[in-house]
mmCIF file of C-alpha atoms in Angstrom:
data_model
loop_
_atom_site.group_PDB
_atom_site.id
_atom_site.type_symbol
_atom_site.label_atom_id
_atom_site.label_comp_id
_atom_site.label_asym_id
_atom_site.label_seq_id
_atom_site.Cartn_x
_atom_site.Cartn_y
_atom_site.Cartn_z
ATOM 1 C CA MET X 1 76.632 62.839 63.796
ATOM 2 C CA GLU X 2 78.207 65.967 62.534
ATOM 3 C CA TRP X 3 76.983 68.037 59.627
ATOM 4 C CA LYS X 4 77.627 71.039 57.901
ATOM 5 C CA PRO X 5 75.522 72.878 54.429
ATOM 6 C CA ILE X 6 76.976 72.898 51.482
ATOM 7 C CA ASP X 7 78.148 75.915 50.105
ATOM 8 C CA ASN X 8 78.724 75.635 46.901
ATOM 9 C CA LEU X 9 77.256 78.093 44.360
ATOM 10 C CA LYS X 10 75.565 74.928 41.703
ATOM 11 C CA ALA X 11 74.300 73.822 45.407
ATOM 12 C CA LYS X 12 70.826 75.047 45.693
ATOM 13 C CA PRO X 13 71.582 77.371 49.687
ATOM 14 C CA GLY X 14 70.487 75.265 52.764
ATOM 15 C CA ARG X 15 69.208 72.185 50.584
ATOM 16 C CA TYR X 16 72.185 70.372 51.392
ATOM 17 C CA ARG X 17 74.582 69.159 54.128
ATOM 18 C CA VAL X 18 77.457 66.437 54.515
ATOM 19 C CA SER X 19 78.653 64.917 57.396
ATOM 20 C CA ARG X 20 82.349 64.270 57.947
ATOM 21 C CA CYS X 21 82.338 60.571 56.664
ATOM 22 C CA GLY X 22 81.254 61.656 53.099
ATOM 23 C CA VAL X 23 77.462 61.064 53.313
ATOM 24 C CA VAL X 24 74.828 63.789 51.947
ATOM 25 C CA GLN X 25 71.529 64.537 52.909
ATOM 26 C CA VAL X 26 69.216 66.407 51.218
ATOM 27 C CA TYR X 27 66.239 68.456 53.405
ATOM 28 C CA TYR X 28 62.737 67.780 52.052
ATOM 29 C CA PRO X 29 60.860 70.714 53.449
ATOM 30 C CA GLY X 30 57.208 68.505 52.956
ATOM 31 C CA ILE X 31 58.417 66.222 55.424
ATOM 32 C CA ALA X 32 60.387 69.170 57.488
ATOM 33 C CA ALA X 33 63.011 65.839 57.352
ATOM 34 C CA TRP X 34 66.340 64.679 55.805
ATOM 35 C CA LYS X 35 67.937 62.372 54.275
ATOM 36 C CA PRO X 36 71.060 60.290 52.277
ATOM 37 C CA MET X 37 71.210 60.826 48.504
ATOM 38 C CA LYS X 38 72.518 58.400 46.769
ATOM 39 C CA VAL X 39 75.366 58.554 44.921
ATOM 40 C CA LYS X 40 77.186 56.804 42.636
ATOM 41 C CA PRO X 41 80.567 56.300 41.157
ATOM 42 C CA GLN X 42 82.073 58.532 37.806
ATOM 43 C CA VAL X 43 82.549 55.863 34.856
ATOM 44 C CA LYS X 44 85.868 57.055 33.283
ATOM 45 C CA THR X 45 87.619 57.541 37.439
ATOM 46 C CA GLY X 46 85.535 55.862 39.554
ATOM 47 C CA TYR X 47 85.365 58.723 42.351
ATOM 48 C CA LEU X 48 82.199 58.664 43.937
ATOM 49 C CA LYS X 49 79.447 61.353 43.042
ATOM 50 C CA VAL X 50 75.875 62.697 43.629
ATOM 51 C CA GLY X 51 74.479 65.063 41.596
ATOM 52 C CA LEU X 52 72.268 68.819 43.352
ATOM 53 C CA ILE X 53 69.887 71.272 41.796
ATOM 54 C CA ASP X 54 70.906 74.707 42.195
ATOM 55 C CA GLY X 55 68.814 77.997 42.723
ATOM 56 C CA ASP X 56 66.985 77.691 38.936
ATOM 57 C CA GLY X 57 66.438 73.638 39.454
ATOM 58 C CA LYS X 58 69.511 72.808 37.363
ATOM 59 C CA GLN X 59 71.425 69.913 38.514
ATOM 60 C CA TRP X 60 75.132 69.325 38.682
ATOM 61 C CA HIS X 61 77.345 66.508 39.322
ATOM 62 C CA HIS X 62 79.692 67.121 42.157
ATOM 63 C CA LEU X 63 82.587 64.495 43.524
ATOM 64 C CA VAL X 64 81.756 63.686 46.739
ATOM 65 C CA HIS X 65 85.863 64.351 48.376
ATOM 66 C CA ARG X 66 85.045 67.584 47.669
ATOM 67 C CA LEU X 67 81.980 68.729 49.136
ATOM 68 C CA VAL X 68 83.675 66.758 52.104
ATOM 69 C CA ALA X 69 87.209 68.782 51.723
ATOM 70 C CA GLU X 70 85.692 71.988 51.290
ATOM 71 C CA ALA X 71 83.250 71.320 53.805
ATOM 72 C CA TRP X 72 85.479 69.993 56.556
ATOM 73 C CA LEU X 73 89.264 70.640 56.065
ATOM 74 C CA GLU X 74 91.056 74.097 54.943
ATOM 75 C CA LYS X 75 92.076 75.283 52.292
ATOM 76 C CA PRO X 76 96.086 76.586 51.886
ATOM 77 C CA GLU X 77 96.495 78.687 49.127
ATOM 78 C CA GLY X 78 97.815 76.956 46.058
ATOM 79 C CA LYS X 79 96.369 73.841 46.430
ATOM 80 C CA ASP X 80 93.968 72.602 45.079
ATOM 81 C CA VAL X 81 93.491 69.460 44.761
ATOM 82 C CA VAL X 82 91.408 67.032 47.175
ATOM 83 C CA ALA X 83 93.247 63.503 46.872
ATOM 84 C CA HIS X 84 92.429 60.303 49.402
ATOM 85 C CA LEU X 85 95.124 59.390 51.722
ATOM 86 C CA ASP X 86 95.361 55.644 51.287
ATOM 87 C CA GLY X 87 94.075 55.533 48.019
ATOM 88 C CA SER X 88 90.879 54.406 48.540
ATOM 89 C CA ARG X 89 88.392 56.348 46.777
ATOM 90 C CA ASP X 90 84.899 55.430 48.463
ATOM 91 C CA ASN X 91 87.038 55.954 51.865
ATOM 92 C CA ASN X 92 85.617 60.228 52.088
ATOM 93 C CA HIS X 93 85.287 60.308 55.016
ATOM 94 C CA ALA X 94 87.454 63.582 56.482
ATOM 95 C CA ASP X 95 90.654 62.097 58.458
ATOM 96 C CA ASN X 96 91.256 60.652 55.078
ATOM 97 C CA LEU X 97 91.411 63.393 52.998
ATOM 98 C CA VAL X 98 94.034 65.945 52.145
ATOM 99 C CA TRP X 99 94.700 69.344 49.713
ATOM 100 C CA CYS X 100 97.081 69.203 47.866
ATOM 101 C CA THR X 101 98.121 70.141 44.461
ATOM 102 C CA ALA X 102 98.440 68.377 41.007
ATOM 103 C CA LYS X 103 101.919 66.942 41.688
ATOM 104 C CA GLU X 104 101.517 66.114 45.459
ATOM 105 C CA ASN X 105 98.962 64.421 43.627
ATOM 106 C CA CYS X 106 100.781 62.636 40.979
ATOM 107 C CA ALA X 107 102.864 61.477 43.562
ATOM 108 C CA HIS X 108 99.484 60.226 45.857
ATOM 109 C CA LYS X 109 98.224 58.643 42.855
ATOM 110 C CA VAL X 110 102.056 56.716 42.230
ATOM 111 C CA ASP X 111 102.764 55.673 45.664
ATOM 112 C CA HIS X 112 99.089 53.934 46.203
ATOM 113 C CA GLY X 113 99.286 52.355 42.799
ATOM 114 C CA THR X 114 96.368 53.791 41.579
ATOM 115 C CA GLN X 115 97.856 55.968 38.919
ATOM 116 C CA LEU X 116 96.435 54.818 35.520
ATOM 117 C CA ARG X 117 98.314 54.711 32.603
ATOM 118 C CA GLY X 118 99.401 53.865 29.530
ATOM 119 C CA GLU X 119 96.630 50.519 28.298
ATOM 120 C CA GLN X 120 94.790 51.444 31.191
ATOM 121 C CA LEU X 121 93.158 54.624 30.829
ATOM 122 C CA TYR X 122 89.833 54.011 28.786
ATOM 123 C CA ASN X 123 91.088 56.710 25.960
ATOM 124 C CA ALA X 124 94.762 54.272 25.366
ATOM 125 C CA SER X 125 95.607 54.399 21.688
ATOM 126 C CA LEU X 126 98.123 51.859 21.905
ATOM 127 C CA SER X 127 98.861 48.508 24.461
ATOM 128 C CA ASP X 128 101.872 49.142 26.259
ATOM 129 C CA GLU X 129 103.103 46.125 24.527
ATOM 130 C CA GLN X 130 102.616 48.060 21.189
ATOM 131 C CA ALA X 131 103.529 51.042 23.046
ATOM 132 C CA LEU X 132 107.284 49.681 23.847
ATOM 133 C CA ALA X 133 108.072 47.876 19.927
ATOM 134 C CA ILE X 134 106.756 51.972 18.551
ATOM 135 C CA TRP X 135 109.108 53.541 20.577
ATOM 136 C CA MET X 136 111.779 50.951 20.105
ATOM 137 C CA GLU X 137 111.742 50.534 16.531
ATOM 138 C CA ALA X 138 111.426 54.129 16.640
ATOM 139 C CA ARG X 139 115.584 53.491 18.028
ATOM 140 C CA ARG X 140 116.689 51.532 15.229
ATOM 141 C CA GLY X 141 115.424 54.141 12.312
ATOM 142 C CA VAL X 142 112.167 53.278 11.584
ATOM 143 C CA THR X 143 110.585 56.587 11.245
ATOM 144 C CA PRO X 144 107.492 57.789 12.716
ATOM 145 C CA LYS X 145 105.111 57.951 9.440
ATOM 146 C CA GLU X 146 105.935 54.455 8.884
ATOM 147 C CA LEU X 147 105.142 53.503 12.906
ATOM 148 C CA ALA X 148 101.871 55.356 12.708
ATOM 149 C CA ALA X 149 100.694 53.510 9.537
ATOM 150 C CA ARG X 150 102.219 50.401 10.859
ATOM 151 C CA TYR X 151 99.993 50.800 13.308
ATOM 152 C CA ALA X 152 96.595 52.614 12.887
ATOM 153 C CA VAL X 153 97.524 55.707 15.108
ATOM 154 C CA SER X 154 97.768 59.775 14.329
ATOM 155 C CA LEU X 155 101.908 60.755 13.855
ATOM 156 C CA PRO X 156 101.185 62.761 17.576
ATOM 157 C CA VAL X 157 100.264 58.892 18.934
ATOM 158 C CA VAL X 158 103.950 58.172 17.959
ATOM 159 C CA HIS X 159 105.540 61.884 18.742
ATOM 160 C CA ASN X 160 104.456 61.018 22.298
ATOM 161 C CA VAL X 161 105.559 57.236 23.029
ATOM 162 C CA VAL X 162 109.133 57.974 20.903
ATOM 163 C CA GLY X 163 108.821 61.179 22.864
ATOM 164 C CA GLY X 164 108.745 60.183 26.387
ATOM 165 C CA ARG X 165 105.583 62.047 26.872
ATOM 166 C CA SER X 166 103.197 58.858 27.358
ATOM 167 C CA TYR X 167 103.750 55.209 28.185
ATOM 168 C CA ARG X 168 106.824 56.417 30.479
ATOM 169 C CA HIS X 169 105.938 52.941 32.352
ATOM 170 C CA VAL X 170 107.150 50.644 29.821
ATOM 171 C CA THR X 171 110.198 52.424 28.570
ATOM 172 C CA SER X 172 113.826 52.431 29.717
ATOM 173 C CA LYS X 173 114.539 56.277 31.184
ATOM 174 C CA GLY X 174 116.841 58.144 30.322
ATOM 175 C CA ALA X 175 117.826 56.057 27.309
ATOM 176 C CA VAL X 176 119.988 57.158 24.270
ATOM 177 C CA PRO X 177 116.895 59.419 22.285
ATOM 178 C CA ALA X 178 115.507 58.157 19.107
ATOM 179 C CA PRO X 179 117.643 58.883 16.273
ATOM 180 C CA ARG X 180 115.936 62.518 14.389
ATOM 181 C CA ARG X 181 115.626 63.071 10.709
ATOM 182 C CA SER X 182 118.732 65.786 11.071
ATOM 183 C CA ASP X 183 121.184 62.628 11.158
ATOM 184 C CA ARG X 184 119.775 60.194 9.829
ATOM 185 C CA LEU X 185 120.227 62.963 6.883
ATOM 186 C CA ASP X 186 123.480 63.285 8.020
ATOM 187 C CA ARG X 187 124.228 60.152 8.165
ATOM 188 C CA ARG X 188 122.511 59.720 4.404
ATOM 189 C CA ARG X 189 125.664 63.158 2.778
ATOM 190 C CA ARG X 190 128.412 60.739 4.835
ATOM 191 C CA LEU X 191 127.252 57.919 3.271
ATOM 192 C CA GLY X 192 128.044 59.792 -0.035
ATOM 193 C CA GLY X 193 130.468 61.122 1.036
ATOM 194 C CA LEU X 194 132.083 58.296 1.540
ATOM 195 C CA LYS X 195 130.995 57.013 -1.695
ATOM 196 C CA SER X 196 131.826 60.028 -3.933
ATOM 197 C CA THR X 197 135.874 59.538 -2.938
ATOM 198 C CA TYR X 198 135.508 56.066 -3.709
ATOM 199 C CA LEU X 199 134.144 57.146 -6.756
ATOM 200 C CA SER X 200 136.752 59.614 -7.059
ATOM 201 C CA SER X 201 139.459 57.866 -6.439
ATOM 202 C CA GLU X 202 139.337 55.162 -9.176
ATOM 203 C CA LEU X 203 138.642 58.082 -12.243
ATOM 204 C CA PRO X 204 142.312 58.206 -12.629
ATOM 205 C CA LYS X 205 143.114 54.104 -13.409
ATOM 206 C CA THR X 206 140.380 54.917 -15.011
ATOM 207 C CA SER X 207 141.028 58.103 -17.249
ATOM 208 C CA ARG X 208 144.741 55.940 -17.935
ATOM 209 C CA LEU X 209 143.574 52.844 -18.899
ATOM 210 C CA ASN X 210 141.331 55.151 -21.213
ATOM 211 C CA GLN X 211 144.933 57.381 -22.816
#
């Protein structure tokens, strides 16, 4: 098995190494031997991580796929994210990794079906069904303030759903935008103008009757 040293500011030099297939080892000087380290998945993302000690004795958590990429793959300029080509976060072999941009990484996740969206996110405030209901009710003229109170969420959450910045996978793309406040005011003014016109048309008749 081939190995390369882990060259990282947050890892003690000469203490750790990583293989092409994603195995991380630590060197024990007392027994002059390398031993594999335990890795475990991150709670929020599922990516495998490992704890390494720096020169000052402080432990830092490192993502295994990044350690492999930093050691075995040439990093192109402007590409700071490491993607898994097969979408499997357990497969940290160098042949399954590629440096890319954040946008390219999102495209990879969408292609593999591993992009967490909407209610799949650990901090989601709404279910997909609730988000769709908010989006539809907003287009019927319900105000963001009313929607926030109805679904017990903050105004920014409602604005993000209505504006298409979140839950886009459950709302229609390219739909007619929700009525803006200015649109509602214009509608009220038009209705008010029609009412005034109707009343003014009745005034001459009333005045003639009074005479």
